[in-house]
Coordinates of C-alpha atoms and ligand atoms in Angstrom, one line a residue:
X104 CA 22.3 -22.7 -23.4
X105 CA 20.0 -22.7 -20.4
X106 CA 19.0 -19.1 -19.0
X107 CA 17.8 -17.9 -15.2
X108 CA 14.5 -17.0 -16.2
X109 CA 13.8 -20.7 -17.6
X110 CA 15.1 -22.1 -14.2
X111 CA 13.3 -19.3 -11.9
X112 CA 9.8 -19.9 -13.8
X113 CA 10.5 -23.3 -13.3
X114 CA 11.6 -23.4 -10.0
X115 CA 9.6 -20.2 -7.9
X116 CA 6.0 -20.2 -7.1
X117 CA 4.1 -18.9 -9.0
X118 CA 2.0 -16.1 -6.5
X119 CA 5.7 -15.2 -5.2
X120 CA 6.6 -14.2 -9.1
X121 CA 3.4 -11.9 -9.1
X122 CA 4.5 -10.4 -6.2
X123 CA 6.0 -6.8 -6.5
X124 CA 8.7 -6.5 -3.9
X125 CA 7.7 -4.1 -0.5
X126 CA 9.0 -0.8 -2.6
X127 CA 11.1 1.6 -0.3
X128 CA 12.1 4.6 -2.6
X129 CA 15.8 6.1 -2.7
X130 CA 15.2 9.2 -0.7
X131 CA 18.6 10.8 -2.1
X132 CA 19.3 14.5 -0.7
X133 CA 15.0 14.9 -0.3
X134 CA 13.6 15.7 2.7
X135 CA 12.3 12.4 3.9
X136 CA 8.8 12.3 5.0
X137 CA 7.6 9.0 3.8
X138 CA 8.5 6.1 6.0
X139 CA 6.7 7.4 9.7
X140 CA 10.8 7.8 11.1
X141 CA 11.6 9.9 14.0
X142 CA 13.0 13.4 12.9
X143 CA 15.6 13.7 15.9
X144 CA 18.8 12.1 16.0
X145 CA 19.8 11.2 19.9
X146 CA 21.5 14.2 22.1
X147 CA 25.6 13.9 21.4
X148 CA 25.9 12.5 25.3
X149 CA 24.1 9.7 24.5
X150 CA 25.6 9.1 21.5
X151 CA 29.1 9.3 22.7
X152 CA 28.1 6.4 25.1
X153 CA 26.4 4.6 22.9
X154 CA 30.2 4.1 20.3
X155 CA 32.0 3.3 24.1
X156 CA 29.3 0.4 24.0
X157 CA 29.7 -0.7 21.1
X158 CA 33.6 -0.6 21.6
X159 CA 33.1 -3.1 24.0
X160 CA 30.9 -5.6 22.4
X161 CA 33.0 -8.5 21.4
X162 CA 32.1 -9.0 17.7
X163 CA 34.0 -11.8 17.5
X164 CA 31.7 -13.9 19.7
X165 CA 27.9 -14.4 18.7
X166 CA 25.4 -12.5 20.4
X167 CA 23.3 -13.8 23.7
X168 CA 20.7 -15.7 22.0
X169 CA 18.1 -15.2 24.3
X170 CA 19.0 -11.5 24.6
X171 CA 18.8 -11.9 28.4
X172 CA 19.7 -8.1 29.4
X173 CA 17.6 -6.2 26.7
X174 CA 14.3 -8.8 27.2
X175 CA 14.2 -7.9 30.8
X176 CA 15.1 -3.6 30.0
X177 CA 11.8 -4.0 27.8
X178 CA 10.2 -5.9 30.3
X179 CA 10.6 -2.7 32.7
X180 CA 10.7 0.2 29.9
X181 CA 7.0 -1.5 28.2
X182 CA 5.6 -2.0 31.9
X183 CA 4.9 -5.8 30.5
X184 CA 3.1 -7.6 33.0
X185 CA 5.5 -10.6 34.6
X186 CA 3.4 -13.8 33.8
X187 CA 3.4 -12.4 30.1
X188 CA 6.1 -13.7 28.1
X189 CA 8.5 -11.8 25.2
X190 CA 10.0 -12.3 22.1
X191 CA 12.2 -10.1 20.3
X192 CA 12.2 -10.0 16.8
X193 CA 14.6 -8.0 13.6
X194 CA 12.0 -5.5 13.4
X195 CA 8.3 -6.6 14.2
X196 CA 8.4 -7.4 10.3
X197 CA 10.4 -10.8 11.6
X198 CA 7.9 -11.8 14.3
X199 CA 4.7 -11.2 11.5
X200 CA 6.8 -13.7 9.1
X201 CA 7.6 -16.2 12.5
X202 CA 3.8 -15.9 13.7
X203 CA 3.2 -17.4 10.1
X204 CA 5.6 -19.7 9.8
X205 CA 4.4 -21.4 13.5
X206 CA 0.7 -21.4 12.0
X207 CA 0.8 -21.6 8.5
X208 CA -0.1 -25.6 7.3
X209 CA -3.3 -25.9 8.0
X210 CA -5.2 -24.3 5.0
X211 CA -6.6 -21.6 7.3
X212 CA -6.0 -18.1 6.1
X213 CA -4.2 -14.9 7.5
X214 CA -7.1 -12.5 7.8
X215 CA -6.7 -8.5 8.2
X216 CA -8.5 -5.1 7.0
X217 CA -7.8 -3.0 4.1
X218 CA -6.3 -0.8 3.5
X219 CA -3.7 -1.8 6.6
X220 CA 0.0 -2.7 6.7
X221 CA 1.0 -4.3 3.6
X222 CA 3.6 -6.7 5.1
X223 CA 0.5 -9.0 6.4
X224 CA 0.0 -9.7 2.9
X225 CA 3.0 -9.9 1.2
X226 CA 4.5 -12.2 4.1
X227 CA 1.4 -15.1 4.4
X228 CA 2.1 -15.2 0.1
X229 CA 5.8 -15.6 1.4
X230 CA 5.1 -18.8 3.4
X231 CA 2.5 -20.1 1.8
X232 CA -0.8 -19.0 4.0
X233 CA -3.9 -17.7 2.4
X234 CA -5.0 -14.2 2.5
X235 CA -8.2 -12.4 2.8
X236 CA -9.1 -8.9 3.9
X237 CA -12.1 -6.9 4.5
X238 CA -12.7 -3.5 3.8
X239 CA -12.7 -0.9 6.4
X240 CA -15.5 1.3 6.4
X241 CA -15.5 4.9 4.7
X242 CA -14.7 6.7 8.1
X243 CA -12.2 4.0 8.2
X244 CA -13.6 2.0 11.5
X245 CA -13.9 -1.9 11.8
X246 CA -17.2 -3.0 9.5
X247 CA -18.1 -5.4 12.3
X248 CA -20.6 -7.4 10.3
X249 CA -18.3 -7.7 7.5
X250 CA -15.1 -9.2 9.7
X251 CA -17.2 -11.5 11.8
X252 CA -18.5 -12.7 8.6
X253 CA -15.3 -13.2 6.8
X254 CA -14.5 -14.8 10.5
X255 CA -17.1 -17.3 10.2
X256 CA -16.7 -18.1 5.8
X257 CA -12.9 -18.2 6.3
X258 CA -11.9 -19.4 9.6
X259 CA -8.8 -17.4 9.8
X260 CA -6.0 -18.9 11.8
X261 CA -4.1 -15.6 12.4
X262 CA -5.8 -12.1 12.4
X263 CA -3.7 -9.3 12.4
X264 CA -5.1 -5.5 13.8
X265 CA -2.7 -2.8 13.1
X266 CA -3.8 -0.5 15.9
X267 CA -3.8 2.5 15.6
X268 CA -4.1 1.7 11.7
X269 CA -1.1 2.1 9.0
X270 CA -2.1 4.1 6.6
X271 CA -5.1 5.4 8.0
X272 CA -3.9 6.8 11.4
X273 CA -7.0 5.8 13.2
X274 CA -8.0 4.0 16.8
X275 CA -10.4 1.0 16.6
X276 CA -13.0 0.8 19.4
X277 CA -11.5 -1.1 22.0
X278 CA -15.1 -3.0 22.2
X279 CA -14.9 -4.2 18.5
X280 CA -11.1 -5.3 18.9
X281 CA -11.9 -7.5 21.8
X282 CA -15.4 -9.3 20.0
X283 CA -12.9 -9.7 17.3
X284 CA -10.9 -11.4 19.4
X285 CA -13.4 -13.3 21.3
X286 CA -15.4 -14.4 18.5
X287 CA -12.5 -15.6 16.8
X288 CA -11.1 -19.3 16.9
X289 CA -8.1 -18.1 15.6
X290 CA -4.7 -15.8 17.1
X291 CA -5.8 -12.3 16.9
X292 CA -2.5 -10.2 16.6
X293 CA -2.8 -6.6 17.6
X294 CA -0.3 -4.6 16.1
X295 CA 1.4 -1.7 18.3
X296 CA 3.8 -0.3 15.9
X297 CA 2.5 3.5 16.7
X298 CA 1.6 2.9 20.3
X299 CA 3.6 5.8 21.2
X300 CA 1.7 8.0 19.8
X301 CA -1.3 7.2 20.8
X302 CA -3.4 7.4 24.2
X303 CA -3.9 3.8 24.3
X304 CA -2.4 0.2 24.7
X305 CA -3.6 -3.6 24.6
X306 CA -0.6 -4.5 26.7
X307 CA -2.3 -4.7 30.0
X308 CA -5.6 -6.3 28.2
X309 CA -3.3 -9.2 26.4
X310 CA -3.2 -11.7 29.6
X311 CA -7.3 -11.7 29.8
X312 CA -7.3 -13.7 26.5
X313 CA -6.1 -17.1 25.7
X314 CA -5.8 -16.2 21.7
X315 CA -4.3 -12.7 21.5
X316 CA -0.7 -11.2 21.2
X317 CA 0.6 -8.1 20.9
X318 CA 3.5 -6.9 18.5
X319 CA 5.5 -3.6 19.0
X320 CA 8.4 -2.0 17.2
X321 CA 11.0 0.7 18.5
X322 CA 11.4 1.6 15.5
X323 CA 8.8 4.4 15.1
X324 CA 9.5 6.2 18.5
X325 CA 13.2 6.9 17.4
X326 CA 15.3 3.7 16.5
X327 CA 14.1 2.4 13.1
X328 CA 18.3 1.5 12.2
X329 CA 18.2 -0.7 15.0
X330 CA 15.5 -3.3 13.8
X331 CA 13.8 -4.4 16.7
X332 CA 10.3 -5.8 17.7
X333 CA 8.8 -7.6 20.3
X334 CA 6.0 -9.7 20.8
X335 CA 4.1 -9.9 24.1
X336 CA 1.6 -12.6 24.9
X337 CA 1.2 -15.5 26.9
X338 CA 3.8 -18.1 27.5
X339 CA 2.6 -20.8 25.9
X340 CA 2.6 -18.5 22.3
X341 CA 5.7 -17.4 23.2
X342 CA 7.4 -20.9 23.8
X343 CA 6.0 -22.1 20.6
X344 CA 7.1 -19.0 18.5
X345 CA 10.4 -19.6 20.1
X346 CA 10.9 -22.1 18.0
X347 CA 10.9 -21.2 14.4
X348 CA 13.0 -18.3 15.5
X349 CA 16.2 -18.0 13.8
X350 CA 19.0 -18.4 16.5
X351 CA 21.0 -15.1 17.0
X352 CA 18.0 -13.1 15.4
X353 CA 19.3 -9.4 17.5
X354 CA 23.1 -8.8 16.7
X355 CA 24.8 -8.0 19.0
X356 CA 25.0 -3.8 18.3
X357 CA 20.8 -4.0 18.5
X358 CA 21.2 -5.8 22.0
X359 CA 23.8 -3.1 23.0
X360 CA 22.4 -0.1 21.8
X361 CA 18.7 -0.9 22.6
X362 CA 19.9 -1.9 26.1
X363 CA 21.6 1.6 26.9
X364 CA 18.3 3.4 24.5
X365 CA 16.1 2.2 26.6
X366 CA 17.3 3.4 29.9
X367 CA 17.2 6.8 28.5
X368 CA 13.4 5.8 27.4
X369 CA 12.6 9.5 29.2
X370 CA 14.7 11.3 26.2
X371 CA 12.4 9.1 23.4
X372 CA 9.4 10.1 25.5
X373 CA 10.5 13.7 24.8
X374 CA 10.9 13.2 21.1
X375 CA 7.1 11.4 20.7
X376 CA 5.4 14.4 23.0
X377 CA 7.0 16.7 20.6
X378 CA 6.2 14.9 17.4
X379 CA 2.4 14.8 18.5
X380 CA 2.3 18.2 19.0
X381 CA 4.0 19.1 15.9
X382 CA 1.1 16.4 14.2
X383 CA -1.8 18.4 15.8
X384 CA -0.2 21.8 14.4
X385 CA 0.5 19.9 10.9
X386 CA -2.9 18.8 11.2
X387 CA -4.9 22.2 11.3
X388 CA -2.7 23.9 8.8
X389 CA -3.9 20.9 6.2
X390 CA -7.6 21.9 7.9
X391 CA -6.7 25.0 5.9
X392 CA -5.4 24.0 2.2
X393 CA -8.5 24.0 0.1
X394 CA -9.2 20.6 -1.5
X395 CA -7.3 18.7 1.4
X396 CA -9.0 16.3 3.2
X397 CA -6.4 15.5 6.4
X398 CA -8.1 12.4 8.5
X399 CA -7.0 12.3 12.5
X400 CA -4.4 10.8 13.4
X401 CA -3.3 8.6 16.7
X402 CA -0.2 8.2 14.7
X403 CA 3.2 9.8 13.7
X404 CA 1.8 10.2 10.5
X405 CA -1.3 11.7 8.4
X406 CA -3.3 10.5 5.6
X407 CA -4.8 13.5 3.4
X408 CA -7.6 12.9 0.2
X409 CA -7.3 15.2 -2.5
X410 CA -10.8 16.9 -3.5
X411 CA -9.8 17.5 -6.8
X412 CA -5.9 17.3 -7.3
X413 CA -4.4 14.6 -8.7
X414 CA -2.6 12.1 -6.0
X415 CA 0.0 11.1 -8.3
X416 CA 0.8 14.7 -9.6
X417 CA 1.1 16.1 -6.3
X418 CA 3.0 13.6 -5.7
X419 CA 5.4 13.9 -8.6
X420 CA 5.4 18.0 -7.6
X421 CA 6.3 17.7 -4.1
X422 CA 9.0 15.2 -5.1
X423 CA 10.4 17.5 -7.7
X424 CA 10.6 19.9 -4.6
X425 CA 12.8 17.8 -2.8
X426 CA 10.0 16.5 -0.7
X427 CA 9.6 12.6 -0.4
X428 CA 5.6 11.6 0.8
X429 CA 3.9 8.4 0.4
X430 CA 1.8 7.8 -2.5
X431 CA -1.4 5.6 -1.8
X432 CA -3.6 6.7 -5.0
X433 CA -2.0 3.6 -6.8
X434 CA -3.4 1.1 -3.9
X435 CA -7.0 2.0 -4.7
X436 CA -10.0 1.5 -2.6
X437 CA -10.6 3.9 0.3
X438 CA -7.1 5.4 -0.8
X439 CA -7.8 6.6 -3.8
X440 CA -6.5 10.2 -4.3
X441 CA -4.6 9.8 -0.7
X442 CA -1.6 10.4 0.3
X443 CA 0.5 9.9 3.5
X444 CA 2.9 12.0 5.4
X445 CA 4.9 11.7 8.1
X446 CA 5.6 14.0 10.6
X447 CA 8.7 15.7 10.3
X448 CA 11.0 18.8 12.2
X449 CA 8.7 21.7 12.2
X450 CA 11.2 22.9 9.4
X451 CA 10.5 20.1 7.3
X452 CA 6.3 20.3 8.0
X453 CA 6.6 24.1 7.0
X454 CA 8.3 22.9 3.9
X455 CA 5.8 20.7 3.0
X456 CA 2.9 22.9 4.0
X457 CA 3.8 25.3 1.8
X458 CA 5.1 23.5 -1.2
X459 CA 1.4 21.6 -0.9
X460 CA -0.1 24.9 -0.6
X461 CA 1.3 26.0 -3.7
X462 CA 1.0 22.9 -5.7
X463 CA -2.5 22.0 -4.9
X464 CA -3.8 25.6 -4.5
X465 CA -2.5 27.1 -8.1
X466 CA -3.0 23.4 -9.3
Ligands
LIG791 C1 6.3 0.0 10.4 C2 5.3 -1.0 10.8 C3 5.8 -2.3 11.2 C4 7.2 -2.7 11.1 O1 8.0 -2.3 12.0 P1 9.5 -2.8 12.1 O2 9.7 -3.1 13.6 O3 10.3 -1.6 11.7 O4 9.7 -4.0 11.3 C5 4.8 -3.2 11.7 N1 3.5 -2.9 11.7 C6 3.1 -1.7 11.2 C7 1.6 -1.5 11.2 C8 3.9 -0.8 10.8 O5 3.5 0.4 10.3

């Protein structure tokens, strides 16, 4: 008798069976503070309108496949310039994988920094596309020498520049993205995912170069259940990517709900002022726990070092409180002894401020 494993070691690459599967852990009754969500649910009025909608939506029928009505509601609600072109994706995850799948082939490589977003990685291994990264520097900005070296060794096809930085939290200077970009013979893809939170965006800059798009999500500013992403750029990227996207890629309760979301974009606006607020308060009281490190943040999220503490302890410790974080000791590098948190209520910061407190304090 034959069994799976023979058939599956057989049959699946081999760097897809080293892979470890992204890891999302079961946050069970804890108070969740680990995956950079918004805190607030919507107001009830919204809501309410929001399940008439979907009462509507003919689910029998498959969804507008070009998403007509909620393209040209993020045309408005993004301010995207009209000779740029958009396309939506199931989260911005989809459009990283679809950006691949249009440029993978060629032996070139998908290039980013480390530590960054871990889906650049685990997708280019997905489809097949080499992958190289170079290390940030210890404050965590671009090493400029280092990436326009790797530029010029590796040739990259697709370079991707989380900005600001997941897990890091940090800007770029705007001066190092765009030599990036112009040195580069390749797509440079700068990723927006926690625009709202910070005091800057590429979308404006995106039509001066012929080799640059921009990705966004909506999921960090509020609607993470949704899965939703765009991609911005010129339209001949666009008209290419168009076609290894999966037809019917937004069901038809994203179109309807991001649709009627995003004319209420004012009430998400609300939510972000009030989450970076609540990171600058979260912020100073780490400033105050001896042995924490807490880096700035143009994000809706912090990363902390540990002086002393053990990362995985604290870890454990905060979990056994009830209180889910992020756990970047096991990625190494720059993260070692790091951790990341995301910015919470204010209830849910004071818990963790004061469970840390303890922990690391009497630790
Ligand atoms: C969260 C995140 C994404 C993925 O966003 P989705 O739209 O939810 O798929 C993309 N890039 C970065 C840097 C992220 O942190």
């Amino acid at each position: 008798m034959k069994i799976a494993s023979e058939y599956v070691n057989r049959l699946v690459r081999q760097e897809i069976r080293d892979l470890t599967a992204y890891h999302v852990a079961d946050p069970g009754e804890m108070i969740k503070l680990d995956a950079m969500e918004n805190p607030y649910q919507l107001p009830a009025e919204v809501t309410q309108e929001c399940a008439n909608r979907l009462k509507q939506a003919s689910l029998n029928r498959y969804p507008d496949p070009n998403a007509i009505k909620l393209k040209q509601r993020i045309m408005d609600a993004m301010s995207i310039p009209s000779d740029l072109g958009l396309i939506l994706g199931n989260g911005s995850d989809e459009l990283i994988l679809m950006l691949m799948m249009a440029l993978a082939g060629s032996g070139r490589p998908v290039l980013s920094i480390s530590p960054s977003f871990v889906m650049y990685k685990i997708s280019a291994i997905s489809i097949g596309m080499p992958y190289v990264d170079v290390p940030l520097q210890s404050d965590f900005s671009l090493d400029m020498q280092a990436t326009l070296a790797a530029i010029d060794e590796h040739n990259p096809a697709l370079i991707f520049l989380a900005h600001p930085n997941n897990p890091t939290g940090n800007r770029f200077s705007q001066k190092d993205i765009e030599k990036i970009i112009e040195y580069s013979d390749g797509l440079v893809v700068v990723d927006e995912a926690y625009q709202p939170f910070s005091d800057y965006s590429f979308t404006q800059d995106i039509s001066k170069y012929p080799n640059a798009v921009l990705i966004s999500t909506v999921s960090k500013m509020g609607l993470a259940g949704l899965r939703l992403g765009m991609l911005i750029g010129k339209p001949e990227w666009v008209d290419e990517l168009e076609k290894v996207r999966l037809p019917y890629n937004i069901n038809i309760l994203t179109q309807v709900i991001a649709e009627y979301a995003l004319e209420h974009k004012h009430l998400f606006d609300k939510q972000t002022q009030a989450i970076i607020a609540d990171r600058e308060e979260l912020f100073q009281q780490l400033q105050q726990i001896k042995g924490i490190e807490p880096f700035p943040s143009q994000a809706n999220f912090i990363l902390i070092k540990l002086a002393s503490a053990d990362a995985n302890q604290v870890f454990q410790q905060l979990k056994e409180q009830g209180i889910l974080i992020k756990n970047l000791h096991p990625s190494g590098g720059l993260l070692t002894n790091c951790l990341r948190v995301t910015v919470g209520s204010q209830s849910e910061n004071s818990s963790f401020i004061s469970a840390l407190k303890e922990i690391v304090e009497k630790g």
